[in-house]
PDB file of C-alpha atoms in Angstrom:
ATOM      1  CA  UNK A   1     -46.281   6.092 -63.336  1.00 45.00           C
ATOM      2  CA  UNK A   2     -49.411   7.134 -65.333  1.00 43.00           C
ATOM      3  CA  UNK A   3     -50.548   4.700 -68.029  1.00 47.00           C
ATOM      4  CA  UNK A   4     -50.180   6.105 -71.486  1.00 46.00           C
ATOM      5  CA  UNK A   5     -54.177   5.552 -71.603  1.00 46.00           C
ATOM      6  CA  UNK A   6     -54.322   7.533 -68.008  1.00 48.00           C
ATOM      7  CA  UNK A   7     -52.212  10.164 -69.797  1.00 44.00           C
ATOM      8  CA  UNK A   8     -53.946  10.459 -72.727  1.00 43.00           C
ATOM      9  CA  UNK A   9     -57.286  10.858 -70.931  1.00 50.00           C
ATOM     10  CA  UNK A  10     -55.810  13.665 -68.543  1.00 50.00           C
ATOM     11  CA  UNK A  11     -54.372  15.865 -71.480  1.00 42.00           C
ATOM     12  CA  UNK A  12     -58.198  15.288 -73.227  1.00 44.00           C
ATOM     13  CA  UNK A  13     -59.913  16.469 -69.985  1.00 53.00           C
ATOM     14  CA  UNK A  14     -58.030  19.723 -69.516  1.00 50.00           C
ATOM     15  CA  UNK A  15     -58.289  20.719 -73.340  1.00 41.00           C
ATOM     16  CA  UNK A  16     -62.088  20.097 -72.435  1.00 50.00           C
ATOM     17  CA  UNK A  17     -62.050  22.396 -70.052  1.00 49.00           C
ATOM     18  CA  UNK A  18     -59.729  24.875 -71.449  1.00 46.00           C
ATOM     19  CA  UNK A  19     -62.366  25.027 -74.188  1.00 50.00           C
ATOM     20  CA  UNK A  20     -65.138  25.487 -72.038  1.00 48.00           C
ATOM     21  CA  UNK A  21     -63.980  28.131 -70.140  1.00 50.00           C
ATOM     22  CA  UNK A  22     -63.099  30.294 -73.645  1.00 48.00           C
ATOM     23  CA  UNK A  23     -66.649  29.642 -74.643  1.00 48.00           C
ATOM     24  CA  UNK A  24     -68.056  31.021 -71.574  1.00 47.00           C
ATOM     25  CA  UNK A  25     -65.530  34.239 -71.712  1.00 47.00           C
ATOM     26  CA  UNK A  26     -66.698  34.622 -75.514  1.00 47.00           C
ATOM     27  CA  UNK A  27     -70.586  34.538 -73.746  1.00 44.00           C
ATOM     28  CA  UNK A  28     -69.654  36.864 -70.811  1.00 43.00           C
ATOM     29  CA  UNK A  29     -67.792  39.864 -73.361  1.00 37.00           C
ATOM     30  CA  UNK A  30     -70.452  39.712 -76.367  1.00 38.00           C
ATOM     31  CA  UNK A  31     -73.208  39.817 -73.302  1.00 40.00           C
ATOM     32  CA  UNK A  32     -71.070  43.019 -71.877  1.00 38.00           C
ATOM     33  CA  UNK A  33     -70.549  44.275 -75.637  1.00 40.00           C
ATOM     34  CA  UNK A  34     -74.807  43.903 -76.186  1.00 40.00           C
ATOM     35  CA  UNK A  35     -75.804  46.024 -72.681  1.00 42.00           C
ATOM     36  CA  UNK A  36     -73.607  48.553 -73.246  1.00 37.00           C
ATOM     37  CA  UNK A  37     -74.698  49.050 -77.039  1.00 42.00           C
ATOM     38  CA  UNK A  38     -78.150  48.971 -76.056  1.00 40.00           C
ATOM     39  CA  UNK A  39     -77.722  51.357 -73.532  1.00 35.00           C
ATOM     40  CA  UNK A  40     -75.675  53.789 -75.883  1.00 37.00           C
ATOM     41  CA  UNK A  41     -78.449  53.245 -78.441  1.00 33.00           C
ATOM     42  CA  UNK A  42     -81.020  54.278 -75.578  1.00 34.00           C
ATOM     43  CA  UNK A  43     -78.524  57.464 -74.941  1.00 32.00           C
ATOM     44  CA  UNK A  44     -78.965  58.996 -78.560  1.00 33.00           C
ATOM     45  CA  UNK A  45     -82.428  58.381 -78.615  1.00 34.00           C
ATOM     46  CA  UNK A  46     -83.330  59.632 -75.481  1.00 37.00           C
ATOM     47  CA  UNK A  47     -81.401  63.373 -76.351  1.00 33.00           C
ATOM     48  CA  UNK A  48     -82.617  63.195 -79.824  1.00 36.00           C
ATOM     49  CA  UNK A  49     -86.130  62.835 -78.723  1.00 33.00           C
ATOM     50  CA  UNK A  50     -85.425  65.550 -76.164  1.00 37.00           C
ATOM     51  CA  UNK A  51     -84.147  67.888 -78.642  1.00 41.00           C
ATOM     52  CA  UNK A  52     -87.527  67.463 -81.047  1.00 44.00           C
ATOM     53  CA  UNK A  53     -89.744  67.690 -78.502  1.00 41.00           C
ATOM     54  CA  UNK A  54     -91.255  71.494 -78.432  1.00 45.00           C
ATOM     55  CA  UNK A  55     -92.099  73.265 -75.016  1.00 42.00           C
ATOM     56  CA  UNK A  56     -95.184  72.653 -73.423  1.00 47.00           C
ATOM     57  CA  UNK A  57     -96.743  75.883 -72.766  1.00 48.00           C
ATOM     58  CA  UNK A  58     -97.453  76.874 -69.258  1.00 47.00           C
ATOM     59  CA  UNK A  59    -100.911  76.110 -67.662  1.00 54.00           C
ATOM     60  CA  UNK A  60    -101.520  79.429 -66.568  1.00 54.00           C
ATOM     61  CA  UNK A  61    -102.869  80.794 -70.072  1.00 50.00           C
ATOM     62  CA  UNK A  62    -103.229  84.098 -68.475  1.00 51.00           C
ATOM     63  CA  UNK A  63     -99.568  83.822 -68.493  1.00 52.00           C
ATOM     64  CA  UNK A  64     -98.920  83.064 -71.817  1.00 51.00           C
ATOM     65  CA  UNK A  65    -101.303  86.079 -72.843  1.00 49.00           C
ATOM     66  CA  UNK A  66     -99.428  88.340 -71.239  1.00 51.00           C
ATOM     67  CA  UNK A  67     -96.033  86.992 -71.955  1.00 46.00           C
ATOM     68  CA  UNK A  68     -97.375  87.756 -75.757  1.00 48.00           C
ATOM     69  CA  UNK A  69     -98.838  91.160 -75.227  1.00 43.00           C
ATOM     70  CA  UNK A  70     -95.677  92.277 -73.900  1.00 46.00           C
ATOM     71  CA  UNK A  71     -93.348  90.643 -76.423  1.00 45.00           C
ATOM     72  CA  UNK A  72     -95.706  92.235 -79.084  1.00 49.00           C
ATOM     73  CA  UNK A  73     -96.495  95.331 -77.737  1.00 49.00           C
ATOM     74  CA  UNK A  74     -94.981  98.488 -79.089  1.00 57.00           C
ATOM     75  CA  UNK A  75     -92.624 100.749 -76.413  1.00 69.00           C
ATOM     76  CA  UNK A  76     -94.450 103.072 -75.087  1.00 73.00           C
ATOM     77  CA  UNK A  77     -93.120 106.721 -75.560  1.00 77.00           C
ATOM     78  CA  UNK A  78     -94.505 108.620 -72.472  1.00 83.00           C
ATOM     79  CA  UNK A  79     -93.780 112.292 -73.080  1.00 88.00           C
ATOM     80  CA  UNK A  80     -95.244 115.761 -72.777  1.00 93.00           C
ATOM     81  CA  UNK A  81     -94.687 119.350 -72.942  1.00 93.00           C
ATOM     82  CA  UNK A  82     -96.403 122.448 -72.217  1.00 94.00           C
ATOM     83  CA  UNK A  83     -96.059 125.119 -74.635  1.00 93.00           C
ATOM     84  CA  UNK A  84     -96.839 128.702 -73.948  1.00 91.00           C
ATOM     85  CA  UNK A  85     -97.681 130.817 -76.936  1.00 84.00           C
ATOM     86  CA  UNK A  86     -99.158 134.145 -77.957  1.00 81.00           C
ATOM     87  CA  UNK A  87    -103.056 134.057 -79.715  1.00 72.00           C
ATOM     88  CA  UNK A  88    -101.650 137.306 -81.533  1.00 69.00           C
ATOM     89  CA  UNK A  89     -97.997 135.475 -82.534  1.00 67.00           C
ATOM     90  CA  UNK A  90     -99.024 131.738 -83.039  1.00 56.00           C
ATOM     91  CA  UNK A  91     -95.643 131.134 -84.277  1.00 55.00           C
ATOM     92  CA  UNK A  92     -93.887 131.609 -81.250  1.00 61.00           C
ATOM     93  CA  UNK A  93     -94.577 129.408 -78.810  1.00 75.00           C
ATOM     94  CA  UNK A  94     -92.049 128.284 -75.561  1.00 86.00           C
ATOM     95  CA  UNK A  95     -91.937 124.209 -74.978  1.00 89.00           C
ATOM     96  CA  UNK A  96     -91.056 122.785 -71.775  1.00 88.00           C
ATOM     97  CA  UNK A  97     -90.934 119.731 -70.045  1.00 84.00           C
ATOM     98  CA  UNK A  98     -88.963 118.546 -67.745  1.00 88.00           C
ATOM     99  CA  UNK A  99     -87.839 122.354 -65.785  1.00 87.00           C
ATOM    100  CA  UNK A 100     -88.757 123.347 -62.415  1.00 89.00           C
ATOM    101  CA  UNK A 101     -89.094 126.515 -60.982  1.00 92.00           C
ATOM    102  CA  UNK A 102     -88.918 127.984 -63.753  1.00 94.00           C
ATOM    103  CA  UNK A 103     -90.365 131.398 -64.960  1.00 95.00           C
ATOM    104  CA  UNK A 104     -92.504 131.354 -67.798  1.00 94.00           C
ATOM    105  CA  UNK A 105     -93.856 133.887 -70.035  1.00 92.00           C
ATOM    106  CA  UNK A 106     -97.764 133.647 -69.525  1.00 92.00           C
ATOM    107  CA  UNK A 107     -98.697 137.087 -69.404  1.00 91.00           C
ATOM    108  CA  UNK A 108    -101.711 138.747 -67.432  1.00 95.00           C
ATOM    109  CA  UNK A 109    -102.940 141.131 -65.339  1.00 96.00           C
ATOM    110  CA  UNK A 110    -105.946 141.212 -62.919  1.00 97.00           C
ATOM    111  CA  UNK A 111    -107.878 144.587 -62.655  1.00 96.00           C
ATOM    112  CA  UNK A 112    -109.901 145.313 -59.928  1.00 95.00           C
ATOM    113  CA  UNK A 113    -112.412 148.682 -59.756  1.00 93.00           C
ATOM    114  CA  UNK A 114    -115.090 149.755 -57.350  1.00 91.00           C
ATOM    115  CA  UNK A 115    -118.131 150.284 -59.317  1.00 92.00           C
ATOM    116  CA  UNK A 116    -120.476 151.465 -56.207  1.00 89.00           C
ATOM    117  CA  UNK A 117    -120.645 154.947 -57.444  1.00 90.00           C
ATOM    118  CA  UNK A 118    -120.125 155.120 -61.333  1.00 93.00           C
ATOM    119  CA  UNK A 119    -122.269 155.051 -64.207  1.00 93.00           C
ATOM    120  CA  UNK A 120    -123.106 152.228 -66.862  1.00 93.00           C
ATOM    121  CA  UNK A 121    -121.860 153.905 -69.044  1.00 93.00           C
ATOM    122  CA  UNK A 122    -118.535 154.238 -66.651  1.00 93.00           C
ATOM    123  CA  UNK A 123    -118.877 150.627 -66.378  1.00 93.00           C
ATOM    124  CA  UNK A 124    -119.474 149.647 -69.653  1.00 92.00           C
ATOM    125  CA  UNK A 125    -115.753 151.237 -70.511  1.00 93.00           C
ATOM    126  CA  UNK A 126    -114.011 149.342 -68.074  1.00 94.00           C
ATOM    127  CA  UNK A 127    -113.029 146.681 -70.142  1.00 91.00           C
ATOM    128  CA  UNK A 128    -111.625 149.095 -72.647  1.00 91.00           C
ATOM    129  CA  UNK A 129    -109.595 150.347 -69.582  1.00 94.00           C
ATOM    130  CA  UNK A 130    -108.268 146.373 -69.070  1.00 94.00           C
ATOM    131  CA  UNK A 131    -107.059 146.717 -72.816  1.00 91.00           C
ATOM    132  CA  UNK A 132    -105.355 149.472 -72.547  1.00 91.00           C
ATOM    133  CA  UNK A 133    -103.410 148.152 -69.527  1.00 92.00           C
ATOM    134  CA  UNK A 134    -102.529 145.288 -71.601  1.00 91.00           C
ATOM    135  CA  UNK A 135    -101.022 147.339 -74.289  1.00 89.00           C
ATOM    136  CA  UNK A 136     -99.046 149.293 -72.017  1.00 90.00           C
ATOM    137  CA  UNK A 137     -97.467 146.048 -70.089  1.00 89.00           C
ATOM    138  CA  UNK A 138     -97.418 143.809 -73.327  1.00 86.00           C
ATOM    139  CA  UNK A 139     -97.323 146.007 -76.756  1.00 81.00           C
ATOM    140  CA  UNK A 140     -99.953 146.296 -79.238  1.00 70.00           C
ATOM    141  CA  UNK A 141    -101.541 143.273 -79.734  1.00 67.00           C
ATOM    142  CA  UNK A 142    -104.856 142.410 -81.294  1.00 67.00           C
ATOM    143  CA  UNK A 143    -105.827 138.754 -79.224  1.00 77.00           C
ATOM    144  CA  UNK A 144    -106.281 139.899 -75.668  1.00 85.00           C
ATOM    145  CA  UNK A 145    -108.779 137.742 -73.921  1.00 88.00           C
ATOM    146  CA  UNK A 146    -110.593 139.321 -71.128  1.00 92.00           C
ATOM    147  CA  UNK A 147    -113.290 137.619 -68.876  1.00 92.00           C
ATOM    148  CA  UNK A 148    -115.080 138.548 -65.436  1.00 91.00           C
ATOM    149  CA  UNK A 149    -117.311 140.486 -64.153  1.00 91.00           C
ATOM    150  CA  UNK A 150    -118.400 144.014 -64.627  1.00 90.00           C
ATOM    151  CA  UNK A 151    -119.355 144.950 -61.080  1.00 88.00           C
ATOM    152  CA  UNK A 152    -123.097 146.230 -62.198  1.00 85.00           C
ATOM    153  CA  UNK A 153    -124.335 143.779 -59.827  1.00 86.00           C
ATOM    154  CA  UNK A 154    -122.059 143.721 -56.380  1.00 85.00           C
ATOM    155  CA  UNK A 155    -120.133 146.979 -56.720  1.00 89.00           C
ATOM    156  CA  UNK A 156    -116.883 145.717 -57.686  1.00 92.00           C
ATOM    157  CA  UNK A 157    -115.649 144.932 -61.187  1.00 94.00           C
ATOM    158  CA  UNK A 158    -113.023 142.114 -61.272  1.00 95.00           C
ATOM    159  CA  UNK A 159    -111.804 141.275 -64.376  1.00 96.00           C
ATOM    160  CA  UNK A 160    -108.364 138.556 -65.972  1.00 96.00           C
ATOM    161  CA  UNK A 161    -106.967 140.116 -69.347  1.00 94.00           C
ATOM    162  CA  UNK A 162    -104.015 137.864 -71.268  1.00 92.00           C
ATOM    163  CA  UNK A 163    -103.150 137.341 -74.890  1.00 86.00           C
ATOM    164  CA  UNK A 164    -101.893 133.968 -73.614  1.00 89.00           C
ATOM    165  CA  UNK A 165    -102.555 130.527 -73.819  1.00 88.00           C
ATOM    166  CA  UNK A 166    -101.195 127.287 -72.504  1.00 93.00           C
ATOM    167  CA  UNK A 167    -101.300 123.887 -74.501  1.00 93.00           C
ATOM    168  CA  UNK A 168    -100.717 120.035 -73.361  1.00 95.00           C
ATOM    169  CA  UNK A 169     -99.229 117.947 -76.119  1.00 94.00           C
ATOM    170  CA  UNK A 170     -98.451 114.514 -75.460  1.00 94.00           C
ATOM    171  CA  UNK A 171     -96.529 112.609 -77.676  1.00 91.00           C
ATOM    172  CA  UNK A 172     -97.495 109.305 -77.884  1.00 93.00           C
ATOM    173  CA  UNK A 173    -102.128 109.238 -77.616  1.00 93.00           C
ATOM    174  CA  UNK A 174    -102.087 106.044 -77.428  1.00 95.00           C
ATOM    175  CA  UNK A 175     -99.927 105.638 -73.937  1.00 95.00           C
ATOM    176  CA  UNK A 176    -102.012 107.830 -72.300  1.00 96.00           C
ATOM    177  CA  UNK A 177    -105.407 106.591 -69.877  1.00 97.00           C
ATOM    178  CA  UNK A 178    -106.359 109.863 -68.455  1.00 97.00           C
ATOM    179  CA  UNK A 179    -105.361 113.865 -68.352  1.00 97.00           C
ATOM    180  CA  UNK A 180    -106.558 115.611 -65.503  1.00 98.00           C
ATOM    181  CA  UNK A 181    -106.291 119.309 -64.840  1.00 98.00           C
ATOM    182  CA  UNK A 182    -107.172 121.378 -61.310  1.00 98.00           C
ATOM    183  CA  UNK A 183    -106.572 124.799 -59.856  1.00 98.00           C
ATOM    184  CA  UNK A 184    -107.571 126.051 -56.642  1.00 96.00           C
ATOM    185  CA  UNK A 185    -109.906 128.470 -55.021  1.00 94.00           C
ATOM    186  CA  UNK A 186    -108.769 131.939 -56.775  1.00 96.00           C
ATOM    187  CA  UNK A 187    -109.747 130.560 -60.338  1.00 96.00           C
ATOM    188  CA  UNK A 188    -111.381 128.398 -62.856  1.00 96.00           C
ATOM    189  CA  UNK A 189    -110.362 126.297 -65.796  1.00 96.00           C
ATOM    190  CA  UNK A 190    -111.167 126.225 -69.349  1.00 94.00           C
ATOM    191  CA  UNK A 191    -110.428 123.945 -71.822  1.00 92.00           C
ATOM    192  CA  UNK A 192    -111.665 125.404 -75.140  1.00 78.00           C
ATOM    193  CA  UNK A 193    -109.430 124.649 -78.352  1.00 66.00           C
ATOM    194  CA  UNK A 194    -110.213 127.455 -80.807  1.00 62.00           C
ATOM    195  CA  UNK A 195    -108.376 125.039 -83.935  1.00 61.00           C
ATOM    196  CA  UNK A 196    -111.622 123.165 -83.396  1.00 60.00           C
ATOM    197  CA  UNK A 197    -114.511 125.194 -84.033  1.00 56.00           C
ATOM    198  CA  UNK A 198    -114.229 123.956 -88.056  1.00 57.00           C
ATOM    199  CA  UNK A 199    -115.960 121.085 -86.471  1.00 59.00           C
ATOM    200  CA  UNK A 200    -120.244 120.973 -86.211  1.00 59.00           C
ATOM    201  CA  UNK A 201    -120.924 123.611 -83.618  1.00 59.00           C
ATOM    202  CA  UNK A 202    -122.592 120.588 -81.452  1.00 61.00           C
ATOM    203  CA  UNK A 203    -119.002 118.644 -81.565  1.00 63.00           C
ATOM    204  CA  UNK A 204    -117.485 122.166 -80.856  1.00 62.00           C
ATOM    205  CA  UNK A 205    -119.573 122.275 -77.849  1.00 65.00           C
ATOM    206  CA  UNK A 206    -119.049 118.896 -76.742  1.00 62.00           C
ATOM    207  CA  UNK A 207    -115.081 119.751 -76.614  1.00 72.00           C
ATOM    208  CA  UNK A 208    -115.854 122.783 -74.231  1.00 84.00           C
ATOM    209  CA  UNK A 209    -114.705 121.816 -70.590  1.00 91.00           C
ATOM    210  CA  UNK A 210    -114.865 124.428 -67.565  1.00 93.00           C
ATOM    211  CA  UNK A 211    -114.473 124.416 -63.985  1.00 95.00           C
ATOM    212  CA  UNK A 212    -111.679 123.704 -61.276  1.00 97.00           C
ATOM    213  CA  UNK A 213    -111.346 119.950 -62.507  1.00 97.00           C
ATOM    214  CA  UNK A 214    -111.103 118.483 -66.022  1.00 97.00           C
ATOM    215  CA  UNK A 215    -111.078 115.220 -66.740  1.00 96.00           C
ATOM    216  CA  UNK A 216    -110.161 114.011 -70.160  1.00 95.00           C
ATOM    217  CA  UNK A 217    -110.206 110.570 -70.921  1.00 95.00           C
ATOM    218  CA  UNK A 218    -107.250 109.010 -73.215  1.00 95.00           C
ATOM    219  CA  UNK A 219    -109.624 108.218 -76.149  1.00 95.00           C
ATOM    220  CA  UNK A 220    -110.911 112.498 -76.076  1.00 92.00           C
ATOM    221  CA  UNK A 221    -107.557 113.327 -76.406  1.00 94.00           C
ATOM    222  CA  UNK A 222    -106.706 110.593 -78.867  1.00 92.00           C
ATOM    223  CA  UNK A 223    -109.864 111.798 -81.456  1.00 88.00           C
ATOM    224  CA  UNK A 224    -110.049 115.239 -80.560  1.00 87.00           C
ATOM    225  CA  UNK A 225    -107.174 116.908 -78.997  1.00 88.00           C
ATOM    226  CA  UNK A 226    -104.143 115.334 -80.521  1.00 88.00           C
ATOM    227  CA  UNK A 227    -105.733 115.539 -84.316  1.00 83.00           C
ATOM    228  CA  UNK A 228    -105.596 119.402 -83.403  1.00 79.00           C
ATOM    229  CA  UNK A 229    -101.952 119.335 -82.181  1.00 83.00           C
ATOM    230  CA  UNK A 230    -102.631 119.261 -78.584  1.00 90.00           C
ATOM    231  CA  UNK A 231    -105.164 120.616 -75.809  1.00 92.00           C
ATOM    232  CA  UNK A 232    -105.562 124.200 -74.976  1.00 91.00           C
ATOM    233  CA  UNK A 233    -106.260 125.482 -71.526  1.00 94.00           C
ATOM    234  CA  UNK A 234    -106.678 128.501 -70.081  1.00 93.00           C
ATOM    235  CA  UNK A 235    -107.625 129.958 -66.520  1.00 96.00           C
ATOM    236  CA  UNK A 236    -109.437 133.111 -65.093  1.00 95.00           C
ATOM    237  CA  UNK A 237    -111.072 134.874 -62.254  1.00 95.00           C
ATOM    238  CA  UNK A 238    -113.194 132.446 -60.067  1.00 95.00           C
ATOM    239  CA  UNK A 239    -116.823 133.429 -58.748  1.00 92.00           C
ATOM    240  CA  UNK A 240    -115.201 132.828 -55.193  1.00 94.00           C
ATOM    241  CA  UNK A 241    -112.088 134.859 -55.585  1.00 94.00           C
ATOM    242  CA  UNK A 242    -114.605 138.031 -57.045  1.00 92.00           C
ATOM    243  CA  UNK A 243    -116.944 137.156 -53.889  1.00 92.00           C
ATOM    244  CA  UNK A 244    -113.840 137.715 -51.939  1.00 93.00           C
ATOM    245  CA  UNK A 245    -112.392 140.871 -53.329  1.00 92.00           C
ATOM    246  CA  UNK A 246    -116.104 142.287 -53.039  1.00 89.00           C
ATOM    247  CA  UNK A 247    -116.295 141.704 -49.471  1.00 90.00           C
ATOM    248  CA  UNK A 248    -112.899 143.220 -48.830  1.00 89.00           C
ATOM    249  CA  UNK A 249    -111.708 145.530 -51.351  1.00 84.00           C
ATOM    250  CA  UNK A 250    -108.866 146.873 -50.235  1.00 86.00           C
ATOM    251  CA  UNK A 251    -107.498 143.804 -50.082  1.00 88.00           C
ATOM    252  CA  UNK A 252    -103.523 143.909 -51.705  1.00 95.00           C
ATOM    253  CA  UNK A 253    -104.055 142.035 -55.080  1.00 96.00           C
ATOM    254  CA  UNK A 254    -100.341 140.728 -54.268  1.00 97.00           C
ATOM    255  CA  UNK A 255    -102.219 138.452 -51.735  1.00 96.00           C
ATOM    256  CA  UNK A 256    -103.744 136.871 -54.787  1.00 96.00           C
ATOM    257  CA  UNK A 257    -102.737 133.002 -55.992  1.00 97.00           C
ATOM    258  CA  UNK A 258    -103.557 130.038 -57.510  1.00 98.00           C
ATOM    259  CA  UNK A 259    -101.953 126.806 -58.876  1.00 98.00           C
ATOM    260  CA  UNK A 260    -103.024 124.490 -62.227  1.00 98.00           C
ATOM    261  CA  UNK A 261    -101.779 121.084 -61.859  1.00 98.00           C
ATOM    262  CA  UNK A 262    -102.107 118.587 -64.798  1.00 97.00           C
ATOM    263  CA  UNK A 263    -101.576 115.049 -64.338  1.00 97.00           C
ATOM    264  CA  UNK A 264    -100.685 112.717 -67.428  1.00 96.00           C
ATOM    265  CA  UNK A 265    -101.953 109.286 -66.201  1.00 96.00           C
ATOM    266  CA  UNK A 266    -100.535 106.045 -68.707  1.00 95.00           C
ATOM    267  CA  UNK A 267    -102.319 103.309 -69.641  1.00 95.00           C
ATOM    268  CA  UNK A 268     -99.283 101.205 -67.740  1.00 93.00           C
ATOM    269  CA  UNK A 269    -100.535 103.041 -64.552  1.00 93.00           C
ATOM    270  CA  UNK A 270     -97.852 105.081 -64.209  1.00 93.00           C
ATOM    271  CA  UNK A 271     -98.137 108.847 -64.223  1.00 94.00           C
ATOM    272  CA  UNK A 272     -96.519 112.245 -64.461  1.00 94.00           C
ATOM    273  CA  UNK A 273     -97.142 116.053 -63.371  1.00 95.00           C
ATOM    274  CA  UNK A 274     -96.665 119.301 -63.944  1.00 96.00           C
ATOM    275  CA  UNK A 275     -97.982 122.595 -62.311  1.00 97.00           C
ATOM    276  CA  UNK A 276     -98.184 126.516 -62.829  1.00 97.00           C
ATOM    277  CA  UNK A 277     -98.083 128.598 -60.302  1.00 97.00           C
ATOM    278  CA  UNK A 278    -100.256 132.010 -60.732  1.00 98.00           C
ATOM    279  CA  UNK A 279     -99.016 134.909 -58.950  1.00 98.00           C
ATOM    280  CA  UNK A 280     -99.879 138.798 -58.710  1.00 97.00           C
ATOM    281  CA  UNK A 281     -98.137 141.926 -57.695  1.00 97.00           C
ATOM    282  CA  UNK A 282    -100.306 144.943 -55.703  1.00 96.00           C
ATOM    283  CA  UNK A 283    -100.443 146.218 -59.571  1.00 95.00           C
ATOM    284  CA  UNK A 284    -102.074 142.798 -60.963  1.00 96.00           C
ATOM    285  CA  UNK A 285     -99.294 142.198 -62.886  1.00 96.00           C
ATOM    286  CA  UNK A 286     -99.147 138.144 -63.495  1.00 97.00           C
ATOM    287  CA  UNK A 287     -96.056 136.117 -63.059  1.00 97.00           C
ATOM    288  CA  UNK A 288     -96.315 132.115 -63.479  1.00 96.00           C
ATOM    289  CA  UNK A 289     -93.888 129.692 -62.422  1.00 96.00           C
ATOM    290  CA  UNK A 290     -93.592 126.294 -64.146  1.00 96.00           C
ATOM    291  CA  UNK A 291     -92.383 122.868 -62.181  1.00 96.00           C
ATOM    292  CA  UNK A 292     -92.803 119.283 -63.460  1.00 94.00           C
ATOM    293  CA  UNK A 293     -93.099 116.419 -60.946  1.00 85.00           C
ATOM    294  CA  UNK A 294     -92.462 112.833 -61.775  1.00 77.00           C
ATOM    295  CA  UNK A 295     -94.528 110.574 -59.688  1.00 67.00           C
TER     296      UNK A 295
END
């Protein structure tokens, strides 16, 4: 049997160590308790930071200059129409757009006479004649617009008589990089807006474009055309097509054609078309045929 003494110090020993091993759990938990604060504090500081911290921009600054440009730029309305109006009735004029193959009222009539054997001043009244065939086809009208050639020279007069006029308007000047116009063999183009002769004669001049291709570039129309309410155009009798009907007069004027195409080019490079067909009958009569043709 233990000594009271022997007792004594065995009861002392394992309070001793009792007490030691509750310290060292106290050390272990408020170590635990201290990481995991830390790392929580880390947490919060780490999303806040995240949160404040703006967007770095990307390297490419071509990139970002476009990404701007586009989110500032305004939509861009890309529209036209073709109207078809009367020089004698400018109040009535026929818009269209988007149609195809469909008939539209551009009047005319080509007139063709052998000259070989009359007099000038036979000749000199054939013009009057080309009136006069306008006011039976069309009514009385006071704008007819004749141009062509008299015959004096090769023996044949060839001549294009309309009160008629075609005009481009585009809607939004500036969408648009380029307006081109074309027509074939059988005729020529003019574009030759009569709203702008209150301008200097030399600026009038300048605005004056003729031939089978007409370029207009998106900062003419822009200053010049669109101010004016849109470009006029109008076509008639080609040199070739009169060399032609010289050489073979008895050629059927039904045999006669010719197509204008305009093409609306936008500054985004996209583009859009339109045409007009030109067609006779053995009498000259014209009949014109509108299509447009998204590209």
């Amino acid at each position: 049997m233990k000594s009271d003494k022997k007792m004594t110090e065995d009861i002392l020993e394992r309070v001793s160590a009792i007490e030691a091993e509750k310290t060292h759990r106290r050390k272990t938990i408020y170590k635990t308790s201290a990481s995991l604060g830390a790392f929580a504090l880390i947490l919060v500081m780490t999303f806040t930071f995240l949160d404040n911290t703006p967007i770095a921009p990307s390297q490419n600054k071509e990139d970002d200059t476009q990404i701007s440009a586009e989110a500032t730029a305004p939509a861009m309305n890309k529209a036209f129409s073709l109207f078809i109006a009367n020089a004698a009735e400018k109040t009535e004029e026929v818009k269209i757009h988007k149609e195809s193959n469909v008939s539209i009222p551009l009047g005319g009539i080509l007139y063709v006479k052998d000259t070989k054997n009359m007099s000038m001043e036979e000749i000199n009244l054939i013009s009057y004649e080309v009136k006069c065939r306008l006011r039976e086809l069309y009514g009385d009208e006071n704008g007819w617009h004749i141009t062509g050639s008299d015959g004096s020279d090769d023996g044949v007069a060839v001549y294009f008589g309309t009160a008629d006029y075609l005009k481009l308007k585009i809607s939004d000047a500036d969408a648009i990089d380029s307006v081109n116009l074309t027509c074939g063999k059988s005729g020529k183009l003019t574009v030759d807006d009569k709203s702008l002769i209150g301008m200097s004669f030399k600026e009038y001049l300048g605005t004056i474009k003729t031939g089978k291709e007409i370029s207009v570039t998106g900062e003419e129309y822009k200053t010049v055309y669109a101010k004016n309410d849109g470009m006029v155009f109008s076509w008639s009798v080609s040199d070739e097509l009169r060399k032609d009907i010289n050489n073979a007069p008895d050629t059927p004027l039904s045999t006669v054609t010719d197509t204008i195409t305009g093409t609306i080019t936008y500054t985004d490079g996209t583009s859009e078309t339109f045409t007009v067909t030109l067609t006779f009958d053995d009498n000259g009569i014209l009949t014109s045929t509108y299509s447009y043709n998204p590209y």
